[in-house]
XYZ file of C-alpha atoms in Angstrom:
381
model
C 89.705 157.338 109.327
C 88.927 153.962 110.974
C 86.269 153.898 113.685
C 87.756 154.395 117.109
C 91.039 155.928 115.910
C 92.321 158.410 118.506
C 95.941 159.023 117.500
C 97.084 161.154 114.598
C 100.671 161.523 113.461
C 102.932 163.446 111.095
C 103.890 160.622 108.752
C 106.589 162.619 106.925
C 108.239 164.128 110.034
C 111.409 162.063 109.617
C 111.748 163.210 106.014
C 111.142 166.858 106.897
C 113.868 166.721 109.551
C 116.242 164.943 107.168
C 115.673 167.442 104.341
C 115.476 170.696 106.292
C 117.013 169.884 109.674
C 115.667 169.045 113.144
C 114.767 172.671 113.882
C 112.239 172.622 111.046
C 110.918 169.285 112.311
C 110.350 170.784 115.773
C 108.665 173.820 114.222
C 106.248 171.603 112.281
C 105.351 169.583 115.401
C 104.702 172.793 117.360
C 102.482 174.176 114.610
C 100.351 171.032 114.385
C 99.994 170.926 118.188
C 98.835 174.550 118.158
C 96.304 173.853 115.391
C 94.829 170.903 117.274
C 94.418 173.036 120.388
C 92.910 175.864 118.322
C 90.379 173.291 117.112
C 89.338 172.806 120.744
C 90.973 169.404 121.201
C 92.880 168.283 124.286
C 95.958 166.376 123.182
C 98.859 164.362 124.511
C 102.004 164.933 122.443
C 104.939 162.678 121.644
C 107.137 165.318 120.005
C 109.887 162.916 118.938
C 107.580 160.765 116.816
C 105.189 163.557 115.853
C 102.256 161.620 117.279
C 99.250 163.215 118.962
C 96.693 161.389 121.097
C 93.272 163.038 120.979
C 92.047 163.006 124.596
C 88.742 164.754 124.036
C 87.122 168.140 123.687
C 88.576 170.973 125.779
C 85.048 172.114 126.577
C 83.555 168.965 128.045
C 86.254 166.283 127.878
C 84.106 164.044 125.688
C 85.507 162.182 122.712
C 84.889 164.155 119.488
C 82.422 162.642 117.060
C 83.649 160.668 114.072
C 82.050 163.240 111.764
C 84.061 166.017 113.395
C 87.325 164.119 113.062
C 86.748 162.701 109.567
C 88.261 165.643 107.672
C 90.818 166.600 110.309
C 93.848 164.917 108.757
C 93.118 166.523 105.359
C 92.542 169.985 106.826
C 95.834 169.788 108.711
C 97.712 168.402 105.701
C 96.300 171.151 103.477
C 97.685 173.899 105.711
C 100.961 175.336 104.473
C 103.524 175.691 107.288
C 105.894 178.546 106.488
C 109.583 177.915 107.154
C 110.771 181.115 105.462
C 111.769 182.800 108.738
C 113.984 179.850 109.686
C 115.517 178.999 106.322
C 115.692 182.472 104.851
C 114.259 181.099 101.587
C 111.472 183.358 100.230
C 108.152 181.536 100.231
C 109.595 178.291 101.649
C 106.924 176.080 103.184
C 106.207 172.449 104.008
C 103.134 170.344 104.636
C 102.764 167.894 107.495
C 101.155 164.795 105.982
C 98.767 163.690 108.723
C 97.499 160.128 109.078
C 95.461 158.341 111.718
C 97.216 155.613 113.636
C 95.335 152.738 112.014
C 95.565 154.135 108.479
C 98.364 153.108 106.168
C 100.709 156.099 105.794
C 101.485 157.375 102.283
C 104.260 155.674 100.370
C 106.758 158.344 99.415
C 107.618 157.290 95.886
C 111.185 157.452 94.625
C 114.618 156.246 95.651
C 115.481 156.755 99.310
C 119.232 156.957 98.721
C 120.365 160.569 99.307
C 123.233 159.855 96.916
C 120.707 159.637 94.114
C 119.388 163.097 94.892
C 116.202 161.828 96.525
C 116.228 164.467 99.278
C 116.663 167.204 96.670
C 113.724 165.752 94.726
C 111.596 165.643 97.872
C 112.414 169.273 98.736
C 111.483 170.375 95.223
C 108.313 168.259 95.250
C 107.281 169.708 98.602
C 107.636 173.257 97.284
C 105.462 172.370 94.269
C 102.890 170.786 96.583
C 102.949 173.821 98.905
C 102.477 176.241 96.018
C 99.636 174.135 94.565
C 97.743 173.830 97.850
C 98.272 177.526 98.593
C 96.720 178.431 95.233
C 93.730 176.226 96.028
C 93.340 177.748 99.493
C 93.612 181.339 98.239
C 91.118 180.919 95.406
C 93.804 181.006 92.700
C 92.860 177.569 91.380
C 90.888 177.635 88.148
C 89.111 174.558 86.862
C 88.765 174.525 83.083
C 86.213 172.222 81.510
C 86.829 169.969 78.516
C 83.973 168.130 76.868
C 83.704 164.421 76.106
C 81.910 164.506 72.741
C 79.952 162.189 70.481
C 81.907 161.727 67.235
C 78.646 161.547 65.258
C 77.372 164.825 66.727
C 80.125 166.798 68.524
C 77.557 169.197 69.964
C 76.305 166.297 72.072
C 78.438 165.874 75.184
C 78.644 163.091 77.728
C 80.135 165.312 80.439
C 82.813 167.939 81.039
C 86.049 166.942 82.770
C 87.564 169.438 85.196
C 91.224 170.250 84.440
C 93.208 172.254 86.986
C 95.026 175.491 86.232
C 96.944 177.240 89.025
C 97.838 180.930 89.074
C 101.355 181.159 90.525
C 103.507 183.282 88.161
C 106.946 181.840 87.531
C 106.319 178.675 89.539
C 105.922 176.309 86.599
C 102.787 174.730 88.061
C 101.784 172.645 85.053
C 99.671 169.525 85.634
C 102.616 167.403 84.425
C 104.740 168.784 87.274
C 102.075 169.143 89.962
C 100.467 165.731 90.171
C 103.602 163.551 90.316
C 104.898 165.882 93.064
C 101.634 165.612 95.001
C 101.733 161.823 94.794
C 105.400 161.545 95.740
C 104.909 163.765 98.808
C 101.715 162.043 99.982
C 99.573 165.170 99.509
C 97.590 163.956 96.473
C 94.612 162.835 98.557
C 94.431 166.240 100.213
C 94.503 167.990 96.825
C 91.765 165.609 95.647
C 89.725 166.621 98.701
C 89.948 170.270 97.602
C 89.092 169.395 93.980
C 86.055 167.259 94.833
C 84.703 170.009 97.078
C 85.175 172.500 94.224
C 83.334 170.300 91.728
C 80.509 169.699 94.219
C 80.138 173.484 94.513
C 79.949 173.711 90.718
C 77.258 171.029 90.572
C 75.184 172.905 93.162
C 75.619 176.184 91.295
C 74.846 174.784 87.824
C 71.910 172.354 87.902
C 72.347 171.505 84.208
C 76.004 170.502 84.461
C 77.414 166.966 84.266
C 80.975 167.211 85.573
C 83.950 164.917 86.021
C 86.666 165.128 88.673
C 89.977 163.270 88.719
C 91.207 161.588 91.885
C 94.393 159.692 92.623
C 94.192 155.962 93.257
C 95.236 156.771 96.843
C 91.880 158.562 97.296
C 89.775 155.591 96.167
C 88.646 154.449 99.612
C 85.859 155.208 102.077
C 87.963 156.688 104.862
C 87.965 160.334 105.821
C 86.400 162.997 103.651
C 84.478 160.715 101.279
C 82.009 159.953 104.083
C 80.588 163.468 104.022
C 80.543 163.634 100.213
C 78.738 160.310 99.891
C 76.207 161.308 102.555
C 75.350 164.452 100.602
C 75.137 162.529 97.329
C 72.769 160.033 98.940
C 70.544 162.932 100.018
C 70.909 164.742 96.682
C 70.430 162.200 93.870
C 70.220 165.137 91.462
C 73.872 165.899 92.242
C 74.998 162.271 92.222
C 73.516 161.670 88.762
C 75.676 164.506 87.406
C 78.989 163.564 89.033
C 81.671 161.490 87.285
C 84.632 160.387 89.432
C 87.712 159.483 87.367
C 90.383 157.357 89.054
C 93.745 158.147 87.473
C 96.339 155.474 86.711
C 99.441 157.397 87.720
C 99.608 155.599 91.080
C 98.874 151.914 91.735
C 95.778 150.778 93.594
C 97.440 149.156 96.604
C 94.284 147.950 98.364
C 91.905 146.666 95.717
C 89.269 145.616 98.276
C 89.036 149.207 99.550
C 88.780 150.475 95.969
C 86.025 147.941 95.188
C 84.055 149.089 98.249
C 84.550 152.687 97.118
C 83.295 151.886 93.602
C 80.222 150.131 94.994
C 79.454 153.064 97.283
C 79.644 155.508 94.359
C 77.266 153.373 92.316
C 74.908 152.989 95.276
C 74.371 156.752 95.521
C 73.982 157.127 91.749
C 77.353 158.643 90.809
C 79.396 157.417 87.836
C 82.841 155.805 88.109
C 85.440 156.132 85.344
C 88.991 154.844 84.920
C 91.266 157.486 83.405
C 94.324 156.990 81.145
C 93.639 153.261 80.892
C 96.427 151.225 79.332
C 99.260 153.620 80.151
C 99.488 153.211 83.913
C 99.021 150.735 86.723
C 95.443 149.484 86.353
C 95.191 145.898 85.085
C 92.411 144.090 83.250
C 91.720 142.225 86.506
C 91.227 145.512 88.363
C 89.021 146.747 85.547
C 86.835 143.673 86.039
C 86.812 144.122 89.824
C 85.935 147.823 89.838
C 83.281 147.606 87.072
C 83.563 151.248 85.955
C 80.802 152.659 83.776
C 83.367 154.609 81.737
C 86.891 153.663 80.646
C 89.100 156.358 79.125
C 91.820 154.950 76.868
C 95.056 156.881 77.039
C 95.821 158.962 73.965
C 99.111 157.126 73.500
C 97.253 154.266 71.801
C 95.660 156.637 69.294
C 98.983 158.365 68.626
C 100.672 155.043 67.924
C 97.821 153.948 65.664
C 98.097 157.108 63.542
C 101.904 156.879 63.310
C 102.118 153.252 62.236
C 102.660 152.652 58.536
C 100.484 149.528 58.680
C 97.043 149.177 60.269
C 97.327 148.990 64.045
C 95.028 146.524 65.756
C 95.851 147.287 69.388
C 93.360 150.168 69.641
C 90.296 148.329 68.226
C 91.209 145.218 70.233
C 91.425 147.236 73.457
C 88.151 149.036 72.712
C 86.461 145.713 71.961
C 87.717 144.147 75.189
C 86.451 147.032 77.317
C 83.062 146.938 75.611
C 82.848 143.167 76.170
C 83.442 143.806 79.879
C 80.525 146.243 79.948
C 82.263 149.613 79.981
C 81.589 152.612 77.774
C 84.799 153.623 75.981
C 86.186 157.149 75.696
C 89.324 157.714 73.608
C 91.492 160.577 74.828
C 94.021 162.696 72.954
C 91.963 163.265 69.804
C 93.752 166.201 68.139
C 92.922 165.955 64.423
C 90.141 164.895 62.070
C 92.188 161.833 61.106
C 92.541 160.800 64.747
C 88.820 161.282 65.355
C 87.993 159.164 62.297
C 90.406 156.411 63.341
C 89.038 156.298 66.892
C 85.515 156.022 65.520
C 86.231 153.214 63.058
C 88.051 151.436 65.902
C 84.810 151.468 67.893
C 84.939 154.648 70.010
C 81.914 156.917 69.706
C 82.863 159.074 72.702
C 86.033 161.105 72.284
C 87.974 163.835 74.070
C 90.787 166.104 72.911
C 91.733 169.403 71.332
C 90.013 168.471 68.068
C 86.667 168.524 69.877
C 87.470 171.550 72.021
C 90.092 173.107 74.268
C 89.543 173.296 78.033
C 87.541 176.407 78.834
C 87.147 178.421 82.002
C 83.472 178.824 81.157
C 81.584 175.642 80.384
C 79.972 175.448 76.959
C 77.346 172.820 77.706
C 76.576 169.854 79.893
C 75.225 166.806 78.150
C 71.966 168.491 77.135
C 70.297 167.245 80.291
C 70.321 163.586 79.323
C 70.732 161.159 82.236
C 74.216 159.645 82.516
C 72.663 156.200 83.007
C 71.098 156.439 79.554
C 74.155 157.873 77.844
C 76.458 155.073 79.004
C 73.986 152.220 78.557
C 74.472 151.859 74.813
C 70.968 153.216 74.152
C 72.204 156.699 73.200
């Protein structure tokens, strides 16, 4: 949230009305207005545009503090708004994607031509997003931990990456379905907010753990909820030293300067930045050089291709060599067999992750044996 912002709006109101009808749009506006008033805020409402001017506190009329407002858009976005009574569809719900006036609203990915079924896709995506966020809110989100291991000694781990599992029987909430839907509906940053809070709780509860959390590229900025997280990390260097933030490649980084500032802020408090799924998404070599991540995770597709090719494949060792030349520690993902582990190692990757080294577990099996992340990624390990 930019300093001085005083207007918040429902950025997907037009889409909600187009997909479910104007009655649903009016219902969503009324619900957000009620929530703002329940939060003790005096508001001025433009119902047609779904825009709310924050006039001040109901108690004293003063402007709310920036700290109080920082998480507001995410808290409102995270709240599922039931439309079951209006539509007659069991469990039907939507989320109002809230943005501050001076923030760039989410880009709803996909074709906007209803003839191509875009509205049907958006309705389906919104139901997946609603089910996912409801699971998180109701404590039905499990984070399983998968180790990043040293090929030479698999009992030695760099950290454990948190992988989400959601308990919603019959909903088909697999990660492959969830995260594209979250990104297309503009709710990925809100889900990231819930995940980062969960991992911070784990770090507080387990002082020996070194844990990684994935965030969308749309969350790689210093607005909103990251302010509070970074403040705590600055005060708790013991937590920061055990946190790895992985930026995924499934969505492009649209504002590289904001992402660079975010990366610098993470390093300043002592946390570790990683780029996930490198080579299979949107991040370029130029962005790799700009962000200067400590860890770069090469997508398992490169290893799969290398093991399938009849002749020696040079793309994997070349990519590993380039990343190492740029100063990053390489992790190869998707290691499923002994042969794949051996090939990744001879290609230059000591650190590996995949089913060969261990399946994701609900209970962590270790945490880097207490070695500082700065030492493990420095090449001195």
